[in-house]
Structure formats: C-alpha cells, structure tokens
mmCIF file of C-alpha atoms in Angstrom:
data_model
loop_
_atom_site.group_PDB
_atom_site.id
_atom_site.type_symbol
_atom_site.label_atom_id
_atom_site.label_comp_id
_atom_site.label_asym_id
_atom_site.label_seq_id
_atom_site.Cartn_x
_atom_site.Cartn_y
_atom_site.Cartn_z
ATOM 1 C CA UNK G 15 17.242 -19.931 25.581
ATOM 2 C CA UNK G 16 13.895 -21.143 24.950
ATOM 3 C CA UNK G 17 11.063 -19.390 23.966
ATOM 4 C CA UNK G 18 7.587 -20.781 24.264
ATOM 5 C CA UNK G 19 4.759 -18.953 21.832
ATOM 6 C CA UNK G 20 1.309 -19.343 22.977
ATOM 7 C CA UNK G 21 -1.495 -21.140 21.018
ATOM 8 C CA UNK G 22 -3.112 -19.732 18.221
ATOM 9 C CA UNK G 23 0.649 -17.724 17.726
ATOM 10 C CA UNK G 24 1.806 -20.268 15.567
ATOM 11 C CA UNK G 25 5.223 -19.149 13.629
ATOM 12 C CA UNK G 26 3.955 -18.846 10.189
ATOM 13 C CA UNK G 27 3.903 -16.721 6.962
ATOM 14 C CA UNK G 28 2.113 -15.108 5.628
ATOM 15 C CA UNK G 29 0.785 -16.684 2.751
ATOM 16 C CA UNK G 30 -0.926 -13.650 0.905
ATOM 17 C CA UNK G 31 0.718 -12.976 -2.902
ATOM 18 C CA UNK G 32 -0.768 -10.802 -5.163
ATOM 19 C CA UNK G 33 -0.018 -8.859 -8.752
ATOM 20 C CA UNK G 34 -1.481 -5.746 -10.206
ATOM 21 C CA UNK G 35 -0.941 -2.148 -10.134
ATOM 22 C CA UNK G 36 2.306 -0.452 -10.046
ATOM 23 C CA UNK G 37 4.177 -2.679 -7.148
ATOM 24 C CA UNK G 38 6.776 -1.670 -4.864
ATOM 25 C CA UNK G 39 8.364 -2.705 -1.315
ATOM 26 C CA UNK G 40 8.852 -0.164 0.919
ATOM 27 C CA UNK G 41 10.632 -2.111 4.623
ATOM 28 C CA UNK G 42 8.344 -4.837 5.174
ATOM 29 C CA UNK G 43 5.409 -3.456 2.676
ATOM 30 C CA UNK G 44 4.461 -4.852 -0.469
ATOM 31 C CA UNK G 45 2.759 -1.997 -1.635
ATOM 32 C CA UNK G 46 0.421 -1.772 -5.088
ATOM 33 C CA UNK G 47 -0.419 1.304 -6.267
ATOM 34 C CA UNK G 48 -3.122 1.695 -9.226
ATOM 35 C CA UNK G 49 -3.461 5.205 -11.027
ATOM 36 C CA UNK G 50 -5.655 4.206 -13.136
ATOM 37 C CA UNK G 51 -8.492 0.921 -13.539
ATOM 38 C CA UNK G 52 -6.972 -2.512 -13.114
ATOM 39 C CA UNK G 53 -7.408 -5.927 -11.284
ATOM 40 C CA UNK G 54 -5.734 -6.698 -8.295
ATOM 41 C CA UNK G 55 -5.433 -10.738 -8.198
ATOM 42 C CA UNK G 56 -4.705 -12.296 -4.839
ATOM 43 C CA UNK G 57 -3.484 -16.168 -4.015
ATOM 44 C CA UNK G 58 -3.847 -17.278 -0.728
ATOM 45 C CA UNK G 59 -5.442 -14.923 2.216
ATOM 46 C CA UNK G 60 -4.399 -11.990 4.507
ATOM 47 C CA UNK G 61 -5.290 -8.696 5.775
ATOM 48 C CA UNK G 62 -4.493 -5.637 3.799
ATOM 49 C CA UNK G 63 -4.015 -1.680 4.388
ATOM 50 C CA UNK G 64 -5.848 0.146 1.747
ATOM 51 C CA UNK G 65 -5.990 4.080 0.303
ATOM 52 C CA UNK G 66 -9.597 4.804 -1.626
ATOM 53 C CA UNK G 67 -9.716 8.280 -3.177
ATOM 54 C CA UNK G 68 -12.470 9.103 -5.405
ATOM 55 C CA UNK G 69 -11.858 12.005 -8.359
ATOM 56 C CA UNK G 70 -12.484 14.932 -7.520
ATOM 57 C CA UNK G 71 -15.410 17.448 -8.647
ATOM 58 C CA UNK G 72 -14.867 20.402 -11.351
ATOM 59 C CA UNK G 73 -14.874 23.770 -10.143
ATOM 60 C CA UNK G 74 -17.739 25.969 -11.655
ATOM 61 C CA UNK G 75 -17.799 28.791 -14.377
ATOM 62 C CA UNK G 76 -18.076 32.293 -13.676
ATOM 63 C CA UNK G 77 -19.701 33.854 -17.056
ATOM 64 C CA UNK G 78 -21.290 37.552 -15.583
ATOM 65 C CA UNK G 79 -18.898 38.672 -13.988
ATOM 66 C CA UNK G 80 -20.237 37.168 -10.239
ATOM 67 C CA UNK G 81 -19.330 34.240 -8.404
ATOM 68 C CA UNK G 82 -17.848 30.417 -8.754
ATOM 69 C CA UNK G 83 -17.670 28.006 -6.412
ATOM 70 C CA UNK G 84 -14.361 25.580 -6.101
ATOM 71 C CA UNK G 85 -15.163 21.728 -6.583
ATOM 72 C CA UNK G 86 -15.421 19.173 -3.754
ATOM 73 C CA UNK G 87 -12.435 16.416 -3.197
ATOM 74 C CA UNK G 88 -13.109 13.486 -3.825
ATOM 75 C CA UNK G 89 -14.230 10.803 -1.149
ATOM 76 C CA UNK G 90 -11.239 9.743 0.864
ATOM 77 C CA UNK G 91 -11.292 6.441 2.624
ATOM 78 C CA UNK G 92 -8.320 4.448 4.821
ATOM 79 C CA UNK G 93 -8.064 1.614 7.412
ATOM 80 C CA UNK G 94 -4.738 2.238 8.024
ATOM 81 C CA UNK G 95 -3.880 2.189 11.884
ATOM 82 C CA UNK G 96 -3.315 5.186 13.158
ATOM 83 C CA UNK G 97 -4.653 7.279 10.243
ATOM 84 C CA UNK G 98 -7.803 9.058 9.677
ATOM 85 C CA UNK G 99 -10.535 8.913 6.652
ATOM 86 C CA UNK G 100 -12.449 11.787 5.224
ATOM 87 C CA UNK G 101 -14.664 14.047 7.185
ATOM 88 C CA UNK G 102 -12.550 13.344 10.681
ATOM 89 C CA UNK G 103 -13.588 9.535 10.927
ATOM 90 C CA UNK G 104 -11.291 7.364 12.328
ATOM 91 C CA UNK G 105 -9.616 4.456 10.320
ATOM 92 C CA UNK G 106 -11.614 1.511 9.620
ATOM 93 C CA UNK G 107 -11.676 -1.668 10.068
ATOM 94 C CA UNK G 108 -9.100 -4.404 9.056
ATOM 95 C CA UNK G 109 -10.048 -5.879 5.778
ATOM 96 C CA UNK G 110 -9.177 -9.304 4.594
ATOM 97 C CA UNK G 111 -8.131 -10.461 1.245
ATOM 98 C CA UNK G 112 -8.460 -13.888 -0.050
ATOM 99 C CA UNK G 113 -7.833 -16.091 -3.212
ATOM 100 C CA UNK G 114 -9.782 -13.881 -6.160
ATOM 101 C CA UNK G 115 -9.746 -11.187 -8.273
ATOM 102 C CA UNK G 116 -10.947 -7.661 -7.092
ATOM 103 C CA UNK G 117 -11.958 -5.003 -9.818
ATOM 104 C CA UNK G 118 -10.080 -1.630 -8.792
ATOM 105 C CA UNK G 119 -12.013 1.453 -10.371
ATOM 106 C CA UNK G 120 -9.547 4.846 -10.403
ATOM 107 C CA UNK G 121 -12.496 7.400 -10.613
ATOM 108 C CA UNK G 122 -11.227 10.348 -13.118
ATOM 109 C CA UNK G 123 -11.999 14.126 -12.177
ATOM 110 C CA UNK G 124 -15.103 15.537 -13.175
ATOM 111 C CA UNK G 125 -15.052 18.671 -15.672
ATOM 112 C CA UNK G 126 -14.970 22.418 -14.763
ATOM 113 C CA UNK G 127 -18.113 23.854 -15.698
ATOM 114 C CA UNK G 128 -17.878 25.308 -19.460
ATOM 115 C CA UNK G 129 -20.733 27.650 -20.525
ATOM 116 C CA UNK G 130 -22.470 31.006 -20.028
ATOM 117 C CA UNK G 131 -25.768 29.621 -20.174
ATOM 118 C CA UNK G 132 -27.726 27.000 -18.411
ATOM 119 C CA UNK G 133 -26.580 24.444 -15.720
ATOM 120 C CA UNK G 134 -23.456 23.833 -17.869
ATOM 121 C CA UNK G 135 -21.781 26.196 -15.556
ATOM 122 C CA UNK G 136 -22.217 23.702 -12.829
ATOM 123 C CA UNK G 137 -18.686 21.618 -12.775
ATOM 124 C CA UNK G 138 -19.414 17.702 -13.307
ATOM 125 C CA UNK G 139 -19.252 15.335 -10.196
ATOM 126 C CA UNK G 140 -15.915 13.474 -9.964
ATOM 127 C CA UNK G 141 -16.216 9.893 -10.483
ATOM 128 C CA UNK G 142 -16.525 7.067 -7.769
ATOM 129 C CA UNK G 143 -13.369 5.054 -6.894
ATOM 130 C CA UNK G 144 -13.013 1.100 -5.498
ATOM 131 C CA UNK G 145 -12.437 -1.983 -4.771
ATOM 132 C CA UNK G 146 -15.125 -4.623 -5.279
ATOM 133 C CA UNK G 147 -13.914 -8.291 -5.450
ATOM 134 C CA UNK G 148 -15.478 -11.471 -7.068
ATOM 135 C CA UNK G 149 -17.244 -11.797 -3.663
ATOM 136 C CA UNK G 150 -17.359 -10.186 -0.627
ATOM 137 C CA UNK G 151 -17.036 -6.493 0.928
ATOM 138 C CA UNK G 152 -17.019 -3.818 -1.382
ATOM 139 C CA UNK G 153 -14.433 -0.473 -0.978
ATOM 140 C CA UNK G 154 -16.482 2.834 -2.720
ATOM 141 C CA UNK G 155 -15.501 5.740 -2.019
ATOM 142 C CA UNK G 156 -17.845 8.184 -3.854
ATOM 143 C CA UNK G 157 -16.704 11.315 -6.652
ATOM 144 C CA UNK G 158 -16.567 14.901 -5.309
ATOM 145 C CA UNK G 159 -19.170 17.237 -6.084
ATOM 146 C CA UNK G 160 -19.251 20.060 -8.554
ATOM 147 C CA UNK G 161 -18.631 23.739 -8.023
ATOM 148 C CA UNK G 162 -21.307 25.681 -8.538
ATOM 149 C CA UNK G 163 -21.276 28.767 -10.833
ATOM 150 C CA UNK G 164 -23.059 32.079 -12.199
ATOM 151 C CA UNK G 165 -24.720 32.254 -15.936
ATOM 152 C CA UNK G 166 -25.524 35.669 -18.110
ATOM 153 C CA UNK G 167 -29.504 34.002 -18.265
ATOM 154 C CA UNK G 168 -31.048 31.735 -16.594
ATOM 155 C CA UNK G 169 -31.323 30.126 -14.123
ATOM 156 C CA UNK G 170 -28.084 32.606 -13.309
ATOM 157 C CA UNK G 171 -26.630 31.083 -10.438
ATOM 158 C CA UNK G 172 -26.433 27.162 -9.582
ATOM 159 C CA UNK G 173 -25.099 25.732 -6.461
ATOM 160 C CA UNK G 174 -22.843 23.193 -5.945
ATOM 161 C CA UNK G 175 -23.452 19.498 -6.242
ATOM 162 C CA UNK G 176 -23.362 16.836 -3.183
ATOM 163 C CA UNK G 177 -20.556 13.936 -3.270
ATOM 164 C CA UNK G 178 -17.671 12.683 -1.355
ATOM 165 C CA UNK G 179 -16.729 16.578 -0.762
ATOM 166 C CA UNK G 180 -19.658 18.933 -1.098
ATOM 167 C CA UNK G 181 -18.908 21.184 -4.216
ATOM 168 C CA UNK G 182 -18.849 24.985 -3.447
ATOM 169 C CA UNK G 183 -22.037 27.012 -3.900
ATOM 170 C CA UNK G 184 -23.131 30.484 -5.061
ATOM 171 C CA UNK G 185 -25.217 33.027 -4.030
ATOM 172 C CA UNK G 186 -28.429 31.614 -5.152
ATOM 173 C CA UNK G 187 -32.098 30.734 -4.931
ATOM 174 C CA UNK G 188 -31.686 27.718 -6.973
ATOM 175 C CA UNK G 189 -31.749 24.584 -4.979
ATOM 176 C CA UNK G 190 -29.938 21.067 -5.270
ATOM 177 C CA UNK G 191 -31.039 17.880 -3.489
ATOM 178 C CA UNK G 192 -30.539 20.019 0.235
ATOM 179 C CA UNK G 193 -32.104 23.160 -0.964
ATOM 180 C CA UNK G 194 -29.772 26.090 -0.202
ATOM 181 C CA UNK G 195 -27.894 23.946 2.668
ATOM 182 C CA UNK G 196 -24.135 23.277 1.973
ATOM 183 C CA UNK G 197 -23.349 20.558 -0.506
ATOM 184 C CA UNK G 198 -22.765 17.193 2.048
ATOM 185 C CA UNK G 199 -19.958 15.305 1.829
ATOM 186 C CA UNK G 200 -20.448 11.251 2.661
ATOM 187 C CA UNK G 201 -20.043 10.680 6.276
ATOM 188 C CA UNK G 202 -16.503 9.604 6.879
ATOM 189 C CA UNK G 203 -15.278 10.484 3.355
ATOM 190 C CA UNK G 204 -15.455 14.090 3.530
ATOM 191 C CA UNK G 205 -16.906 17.199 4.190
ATOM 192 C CA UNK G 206 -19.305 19.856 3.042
ATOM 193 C CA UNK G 207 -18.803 22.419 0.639
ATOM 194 C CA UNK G 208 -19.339 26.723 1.639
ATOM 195 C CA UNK G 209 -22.541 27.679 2.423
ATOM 196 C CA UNK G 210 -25.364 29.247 -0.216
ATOM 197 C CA UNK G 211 -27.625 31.790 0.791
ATOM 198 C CA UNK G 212 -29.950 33.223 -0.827
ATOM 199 C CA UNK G 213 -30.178 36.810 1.422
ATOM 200 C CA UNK G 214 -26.733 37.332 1.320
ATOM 201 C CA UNK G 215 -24.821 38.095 -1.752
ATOM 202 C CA UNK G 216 -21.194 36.657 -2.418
ATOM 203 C CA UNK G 217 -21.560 34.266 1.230
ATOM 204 C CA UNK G 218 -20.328 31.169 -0.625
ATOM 205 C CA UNK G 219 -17.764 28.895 -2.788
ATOM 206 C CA UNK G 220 -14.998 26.806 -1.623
ATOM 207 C CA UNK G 221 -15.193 23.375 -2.214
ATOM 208 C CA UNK G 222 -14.839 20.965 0.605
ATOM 209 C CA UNK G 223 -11.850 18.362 1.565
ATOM 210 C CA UNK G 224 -11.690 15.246 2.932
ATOM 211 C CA UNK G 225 -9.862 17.307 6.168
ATOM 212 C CA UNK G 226 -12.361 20.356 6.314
ATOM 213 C CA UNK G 227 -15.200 22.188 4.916
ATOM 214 C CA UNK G 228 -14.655 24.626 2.277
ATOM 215 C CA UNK G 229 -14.258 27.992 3.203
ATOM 216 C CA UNK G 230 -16.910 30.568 3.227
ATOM 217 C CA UNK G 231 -16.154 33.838 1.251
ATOM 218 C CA UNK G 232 -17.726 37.561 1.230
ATOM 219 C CA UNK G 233 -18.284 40.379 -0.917
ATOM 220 C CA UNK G 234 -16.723 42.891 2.048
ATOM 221 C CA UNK G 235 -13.818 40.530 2.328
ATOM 222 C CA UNK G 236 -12.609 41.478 -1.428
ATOM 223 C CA UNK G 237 -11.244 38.249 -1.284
ATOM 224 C CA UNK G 238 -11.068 34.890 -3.405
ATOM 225 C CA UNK G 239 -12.015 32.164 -1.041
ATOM 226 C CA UNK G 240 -10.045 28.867 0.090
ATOM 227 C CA UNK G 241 -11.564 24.874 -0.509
ATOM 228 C CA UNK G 242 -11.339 22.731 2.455
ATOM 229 C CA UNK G 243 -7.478 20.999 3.524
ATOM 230 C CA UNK G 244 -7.141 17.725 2.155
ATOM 231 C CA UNK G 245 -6.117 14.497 4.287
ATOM 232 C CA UNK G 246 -2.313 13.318 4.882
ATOM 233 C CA UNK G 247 -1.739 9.162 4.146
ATOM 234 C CA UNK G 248 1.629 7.843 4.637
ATOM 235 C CA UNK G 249 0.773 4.091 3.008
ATOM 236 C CA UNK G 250 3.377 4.511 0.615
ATOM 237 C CA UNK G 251 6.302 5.070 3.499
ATOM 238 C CA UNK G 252 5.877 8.689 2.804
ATOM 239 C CA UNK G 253 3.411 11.217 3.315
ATOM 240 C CA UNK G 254 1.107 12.503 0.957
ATOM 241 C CA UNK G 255 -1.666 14.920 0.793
ATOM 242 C CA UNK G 256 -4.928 13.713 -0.951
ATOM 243 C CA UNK G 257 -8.335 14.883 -1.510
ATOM 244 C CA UNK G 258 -8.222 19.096 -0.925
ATOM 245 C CA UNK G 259 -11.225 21.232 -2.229
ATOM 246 C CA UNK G 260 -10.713 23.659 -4.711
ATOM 247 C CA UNK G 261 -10.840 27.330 -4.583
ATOM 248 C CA UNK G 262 -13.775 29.620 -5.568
ATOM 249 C CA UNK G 263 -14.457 33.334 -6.575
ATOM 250 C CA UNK G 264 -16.052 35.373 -4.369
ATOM 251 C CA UNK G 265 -18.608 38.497 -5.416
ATOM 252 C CA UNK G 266 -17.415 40.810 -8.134
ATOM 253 C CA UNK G 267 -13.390 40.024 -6.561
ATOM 254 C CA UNK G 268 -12.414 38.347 -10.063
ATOM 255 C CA UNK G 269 -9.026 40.250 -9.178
ATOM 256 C CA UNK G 270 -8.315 38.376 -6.075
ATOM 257 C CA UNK G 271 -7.237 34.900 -6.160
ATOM 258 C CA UNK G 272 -8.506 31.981 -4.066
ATOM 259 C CA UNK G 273 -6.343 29.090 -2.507
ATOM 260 C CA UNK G 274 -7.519 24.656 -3.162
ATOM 261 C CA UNK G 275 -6.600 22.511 -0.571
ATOM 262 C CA UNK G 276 -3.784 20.182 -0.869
ATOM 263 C CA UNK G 277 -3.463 19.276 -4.383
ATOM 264 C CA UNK G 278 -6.479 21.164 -5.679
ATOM 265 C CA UNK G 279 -7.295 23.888 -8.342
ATOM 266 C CA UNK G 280 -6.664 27.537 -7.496
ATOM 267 C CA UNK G 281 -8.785 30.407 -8.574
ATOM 268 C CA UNK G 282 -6.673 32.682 -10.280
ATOM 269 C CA UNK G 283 -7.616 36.135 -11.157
ATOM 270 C CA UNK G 284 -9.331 36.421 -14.010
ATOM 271 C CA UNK G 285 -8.867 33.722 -15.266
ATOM 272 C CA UNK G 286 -9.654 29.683 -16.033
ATOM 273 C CA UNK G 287 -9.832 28.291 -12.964
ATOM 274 C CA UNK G 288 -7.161 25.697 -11.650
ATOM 275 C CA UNK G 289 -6.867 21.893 -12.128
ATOM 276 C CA UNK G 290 -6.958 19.513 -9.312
ATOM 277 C CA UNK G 291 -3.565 17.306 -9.563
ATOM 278 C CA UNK G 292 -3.924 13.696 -11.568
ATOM 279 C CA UNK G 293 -4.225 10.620 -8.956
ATOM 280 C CA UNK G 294 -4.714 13.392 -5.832
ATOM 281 C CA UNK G 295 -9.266 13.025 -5.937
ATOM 282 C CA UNK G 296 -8.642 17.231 -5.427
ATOM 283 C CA UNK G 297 -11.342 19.359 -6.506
ATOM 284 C CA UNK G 298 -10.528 21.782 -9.632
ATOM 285 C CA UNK G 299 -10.947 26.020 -8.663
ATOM 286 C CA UNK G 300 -13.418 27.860 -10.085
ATOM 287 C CA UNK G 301 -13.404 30.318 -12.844
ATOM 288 C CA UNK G 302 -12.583 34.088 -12.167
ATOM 289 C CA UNK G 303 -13.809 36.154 -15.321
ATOM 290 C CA UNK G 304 -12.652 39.416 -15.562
ATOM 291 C CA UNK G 305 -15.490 40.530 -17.914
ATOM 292 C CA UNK G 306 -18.643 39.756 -18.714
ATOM 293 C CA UNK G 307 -19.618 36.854 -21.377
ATOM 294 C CA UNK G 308 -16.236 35.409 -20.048
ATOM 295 C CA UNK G 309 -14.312 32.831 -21.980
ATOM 296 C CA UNK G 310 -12.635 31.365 -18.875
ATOM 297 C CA UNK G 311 -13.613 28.228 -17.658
ATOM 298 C CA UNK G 312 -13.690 26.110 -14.392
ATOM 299 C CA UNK G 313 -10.875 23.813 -13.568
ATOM 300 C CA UNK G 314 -11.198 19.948 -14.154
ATOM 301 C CA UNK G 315 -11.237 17.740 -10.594
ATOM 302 C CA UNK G 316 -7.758 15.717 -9.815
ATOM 303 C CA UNK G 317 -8.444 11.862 -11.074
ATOM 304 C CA UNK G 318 -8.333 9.148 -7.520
ATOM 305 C CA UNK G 319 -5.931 6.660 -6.482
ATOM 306 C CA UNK G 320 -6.170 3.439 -5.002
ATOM 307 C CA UNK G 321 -3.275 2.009 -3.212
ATOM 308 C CA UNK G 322 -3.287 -1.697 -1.354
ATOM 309 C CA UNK G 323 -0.377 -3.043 1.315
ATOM 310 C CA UNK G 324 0.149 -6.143 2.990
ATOM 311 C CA UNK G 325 3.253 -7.190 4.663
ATOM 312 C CA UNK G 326 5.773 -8.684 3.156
ATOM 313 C CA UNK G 327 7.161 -12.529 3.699
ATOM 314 C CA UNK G 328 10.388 -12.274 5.658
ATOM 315 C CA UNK G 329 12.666 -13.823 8.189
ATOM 316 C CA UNK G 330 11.606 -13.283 11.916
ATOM 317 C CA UNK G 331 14.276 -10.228 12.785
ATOM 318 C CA UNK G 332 16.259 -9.655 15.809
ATOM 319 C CA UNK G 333 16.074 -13.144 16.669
ATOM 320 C CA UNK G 334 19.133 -14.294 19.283
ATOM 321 C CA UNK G 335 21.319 -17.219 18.048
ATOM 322 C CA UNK G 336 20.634 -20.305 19.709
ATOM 323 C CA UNK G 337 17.063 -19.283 19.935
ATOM 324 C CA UNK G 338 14.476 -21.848 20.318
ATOM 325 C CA UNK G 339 10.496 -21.625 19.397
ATOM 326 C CA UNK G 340 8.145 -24.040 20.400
ATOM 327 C CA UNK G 341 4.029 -23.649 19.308
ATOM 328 C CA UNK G 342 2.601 -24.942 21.704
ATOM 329 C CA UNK G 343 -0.329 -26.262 19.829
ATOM 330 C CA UNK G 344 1.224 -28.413 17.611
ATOM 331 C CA UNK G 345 4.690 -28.720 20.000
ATOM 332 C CA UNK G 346 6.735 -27.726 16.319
ATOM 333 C CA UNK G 347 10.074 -26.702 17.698
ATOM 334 C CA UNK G 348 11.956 -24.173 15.752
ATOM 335 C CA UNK G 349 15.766 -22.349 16.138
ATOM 336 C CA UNK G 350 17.814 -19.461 15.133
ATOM 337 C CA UNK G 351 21.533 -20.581 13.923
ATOM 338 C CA UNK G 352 24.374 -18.364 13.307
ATOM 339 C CA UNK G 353 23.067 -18.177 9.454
ATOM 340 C CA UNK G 354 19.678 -18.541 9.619
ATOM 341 C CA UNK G 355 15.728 -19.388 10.524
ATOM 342 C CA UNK G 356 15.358 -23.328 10.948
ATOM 343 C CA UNK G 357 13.162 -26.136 11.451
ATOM 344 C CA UNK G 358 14.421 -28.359 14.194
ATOM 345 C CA UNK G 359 15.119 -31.170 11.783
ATOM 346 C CA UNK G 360 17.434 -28.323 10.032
ATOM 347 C CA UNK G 361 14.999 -27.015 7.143
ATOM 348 C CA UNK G 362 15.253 -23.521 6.271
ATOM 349 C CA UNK G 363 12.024 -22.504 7.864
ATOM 350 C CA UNK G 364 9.493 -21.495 5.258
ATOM 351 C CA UNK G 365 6.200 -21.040 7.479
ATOM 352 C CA UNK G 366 6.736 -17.751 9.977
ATOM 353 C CA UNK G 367 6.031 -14.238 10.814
ATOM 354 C CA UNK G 368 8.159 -11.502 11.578
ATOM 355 C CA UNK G 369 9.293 -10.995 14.844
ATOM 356 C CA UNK G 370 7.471 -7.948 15.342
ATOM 357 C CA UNK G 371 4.120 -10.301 15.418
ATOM 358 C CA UNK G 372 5.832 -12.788 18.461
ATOM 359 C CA UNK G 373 4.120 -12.982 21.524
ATOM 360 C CA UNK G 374 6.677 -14.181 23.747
ATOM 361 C CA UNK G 375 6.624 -14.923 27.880
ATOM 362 C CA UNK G 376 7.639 -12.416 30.480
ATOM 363 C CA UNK G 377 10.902 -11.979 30.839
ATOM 364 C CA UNK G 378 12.048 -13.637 27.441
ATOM 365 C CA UNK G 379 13.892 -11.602 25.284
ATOM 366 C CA UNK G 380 14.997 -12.684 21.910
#
C-alpha cells in the first residue's frame, strides 16, 4: 500500500534537543520544568509549549484591629493549545526555539506586609518570571501585586498594589497608581484585585487570580473574604492549579476566616495570614489580628514556575507493515517492515515525524 505525503510534509524529525531544568518525558513530551533560575540550552530548532507563572504578591498586615487585603497571583501565561492564560485570554501563539541559550527567571513570592506603622503593612509585589533568549522574543510574565493593609498611625490604611493579579485593597482614601480603582492585573495574565472605596467601610480585600477577580467582602457579611480562582495547566500530563489570589480580612471579622484561590494563602482567624504554595505564583492571605498593635503578619506570595515541552523524537506509530512513503518533493521513498521504520535502501530511518503529524490522501489508511 502506498502512501504519497504531500510537499512541504516531508517525513522528518524533529531535530530540537535541549538540557536544563528538571527533565522528564511524559508520552511523546520532553518536558523541562525549572523551580527555580536556570538556562535552558537548545541545539537545533522547533516549536515549544511553554507555562510562565510569575510569584505571587504578599498578603497585607492587619495591625488595628481593621482590614487586610489577600495578595494578587502572580501573572500566568500559556500557549498551550487548547488552554487558557491569565485574565480569560486565550492561548498564544506558537513559539519557536532555536540553537541558543535562553535565561529562565523563577520569580520568588513577594513578602506579607510586616509592621504596624507606615506602608510596611503593604505586602511586597511578587517578582517577574521568564524566558528571554540570547536573541529573539522574550516570555515575562509580571509578579502579583501586594495586599493592602491597615496601620495604628498613619497613613492607616493602604491599598493594594497593581501586577500580574491586582493585590487586594482596604477601605481607604489612600491612592495607588489607579486611585481607589481595583488593583489591575496585566491583560491576559490576570485579573484585578477587590475593590477600595473610600465611602464604604470594610467593601474590599481579596486578591485576584489568574482565573477571576478577587472577591469583594463587607462589614454586614461578618465574613473573611475569598482571592480570585487560579488557572488549571495540564503541560506536565496532569493538571495543576496555578496562580490563585489570596484571602483577605474583612471589617472588624478577625474571627472569620477567608478562603485563597488555588494554591494561595488563607486568612485565618486571628492570626498570621497564610502562605501562597512554593512554585504555584499564588498570592499569600492577609493578616487577621485579633487585637490591636497585633503581632500577626501577612502571608508571603507562592514563588513561579516555568515549565517548557516539545515533542519528543520517535518512530512514526501505527504505521501498517508493508507501508510505503514517498515525499513528493524530493521523491525519498520510505517503508514500514515487520521490525521497523526504513529507508528504501534499508537504513533505519533517522529523519521523521510521528504519525500523528502525516498528512496522508483520501482514503489511505496506514
């Protein structure tokens, strides 16, 4: 049975290779993951899947008792098919390796906010994540934004901090960059934190996720209040929930606990707030002080992860024996024996692509 492949579907490998990172096969994946800064080093060319996740923002400090927003996950970005990135974008586009080194930056979480006084009760902005080779098109996914929090002097109340995921704010008439809007996530990384407001006490403080904006709490709710739902990936052949916001306090409620996002820190009552989960770019929960001139601090942001995958070299499958291949462009004839993948002169047949990537005439079946 013959088999004639169209031009420009020539029956070759792919001839991408690359080290760095933790590295692992999963069916037909080579799959790197890095948990941490590294180098991923590439010989020859191909297209690859990647995973960005930026670390995620510190949840703020509650020191009156009053109010503590959650910190914002970190940015989440993805051009896997068939996935989404942060904020409800679709995947993006294909991105092509070649022969050089690429600097991968792991961003770490940002710190919980840590004192009664000052802006020091603001958690710190998670830290960006990336890939950025020797030359070409850059990966940056950008660190979540800190929670904001509630001081025993002023300025007493500080909202949260833009970044991938907007940090949770508090009741406040302090301003950051959008005045008393939401902290913004970055389009298609993530999304904003709770809304401030200045007229309406308590109306703030969970962080946002790369799935959904942080939740928005009240004092007549006697509630803690949730951070935004963090984004599934399945790039490692299973699936795993990045980038959730963390939780906040709401007004004067330091015995009710709020619930992060995927991964993220809680608010626990009356007490230090939660940490977001190493390698998840989740946002840490904010404080929940039980007294005034608290001790309890907010939670630190989850570090990122960056994870690259590229298909693996392997025999065309589900090939029939006594198959033949012809490219039509260069009239290269190929068969299937009873062991194996050949040239026609009998070579074991080095230069192909899976089956999976054939394009084969109507009515041919392999």
């Amino acid at each position: 049975m013959a088999i004639t492949y169209h031009a420009g579907r020539r029956i070759q490998g792919i001839s991408l290779s690359a080290t760095g990172g933790t590295i692992t096969t999963v069916g037909n994946k080579t799959i790197h993951t890095f948990t941490s800064s590294g180098t991923f080093t590439v010989t020859g060319s191909g297209d690859v899947e990647y995973l960005v996740v930026a670390g995620g923002g510190g949840g703020g400090k509650d020191a009156y008792p009053r109010w503590a927003g959650g910190g914002g996950a970190g940015g989440f970005r993805t051009n896997v098919s068939g996935a989404t990135s942060g904020g409800g974008a679709s995947a993006e586009s294909s991105y092509a390796v070649s022969a050089q080194s690429y600097a991968i930056t792991v961003g770490l979480g940002g710190a919980g906010g840590y004192s009664n006084t000052g802006t020091s009760i603001l958690g710190s902005n998670g830290v960006n994540s990336s890939i950025v080779p020797t030359s070409g098109t850059s990966i940056i996914s950008v660190g979540g934004g800190g929670g904001g929090g509630h001081a025993i002097s002023e300025p007493y109340n500080v909202v949260g901090e833009d970044g991938g995921s907007g940090g949770g704010g508090t009741y406040s008439t302090s301003v950051n960059s959008n005045g008393n809007a939401p902290a913004q996530g970055v389009t298609g990384q993530g999304y904003e934190g709770s809304r401030t407001s200045p007229s309406n006490v308590g109306d703030t403080q969970g962080g946002g996720g790369a799935g959904s904006a942080g939740q928005t709490g009240q004092a007549s709710l006697g509630t803690g209040v949730n951070g935004g739902s963090g984004v599934n990936s399945s790039i490692t052949g299973s699936s795993i929930c990045y980038a959730g916001g963390g939780a906040g306090q709401a007004y004067y409620v330091y015995n009710q606990s709020g619930t992060g996002g995927c991964n993220a820190g809680d608010s626990p009552s009356g007490s230090t707030g939660g940490n977001g989960v190493a390698n998840s770019g989740s946002g840490g929960g904010g404080s929940s002080n039980g007294s005034y001139n608290g001790n309890a601090v907010g939670g630190s942001g989850g570090s990122g992860i960056v994870i690259i995958s590229y298909e693996s070299l392997t025999a065309p499958l589900n090939v029939q024996v006594g198959s033949r291949f012809e490219e039509t462009d260069t009239r290269k004839m190929y068969h299937r024996d009873d062991i194996d993948f050949k040239e026609e002169n009998g070579n074991e047949a080095t230069n192909y692509r899976s089956a999976s990537w054939y394009e084969q005439l109507s009515g041919e079946t392999p």
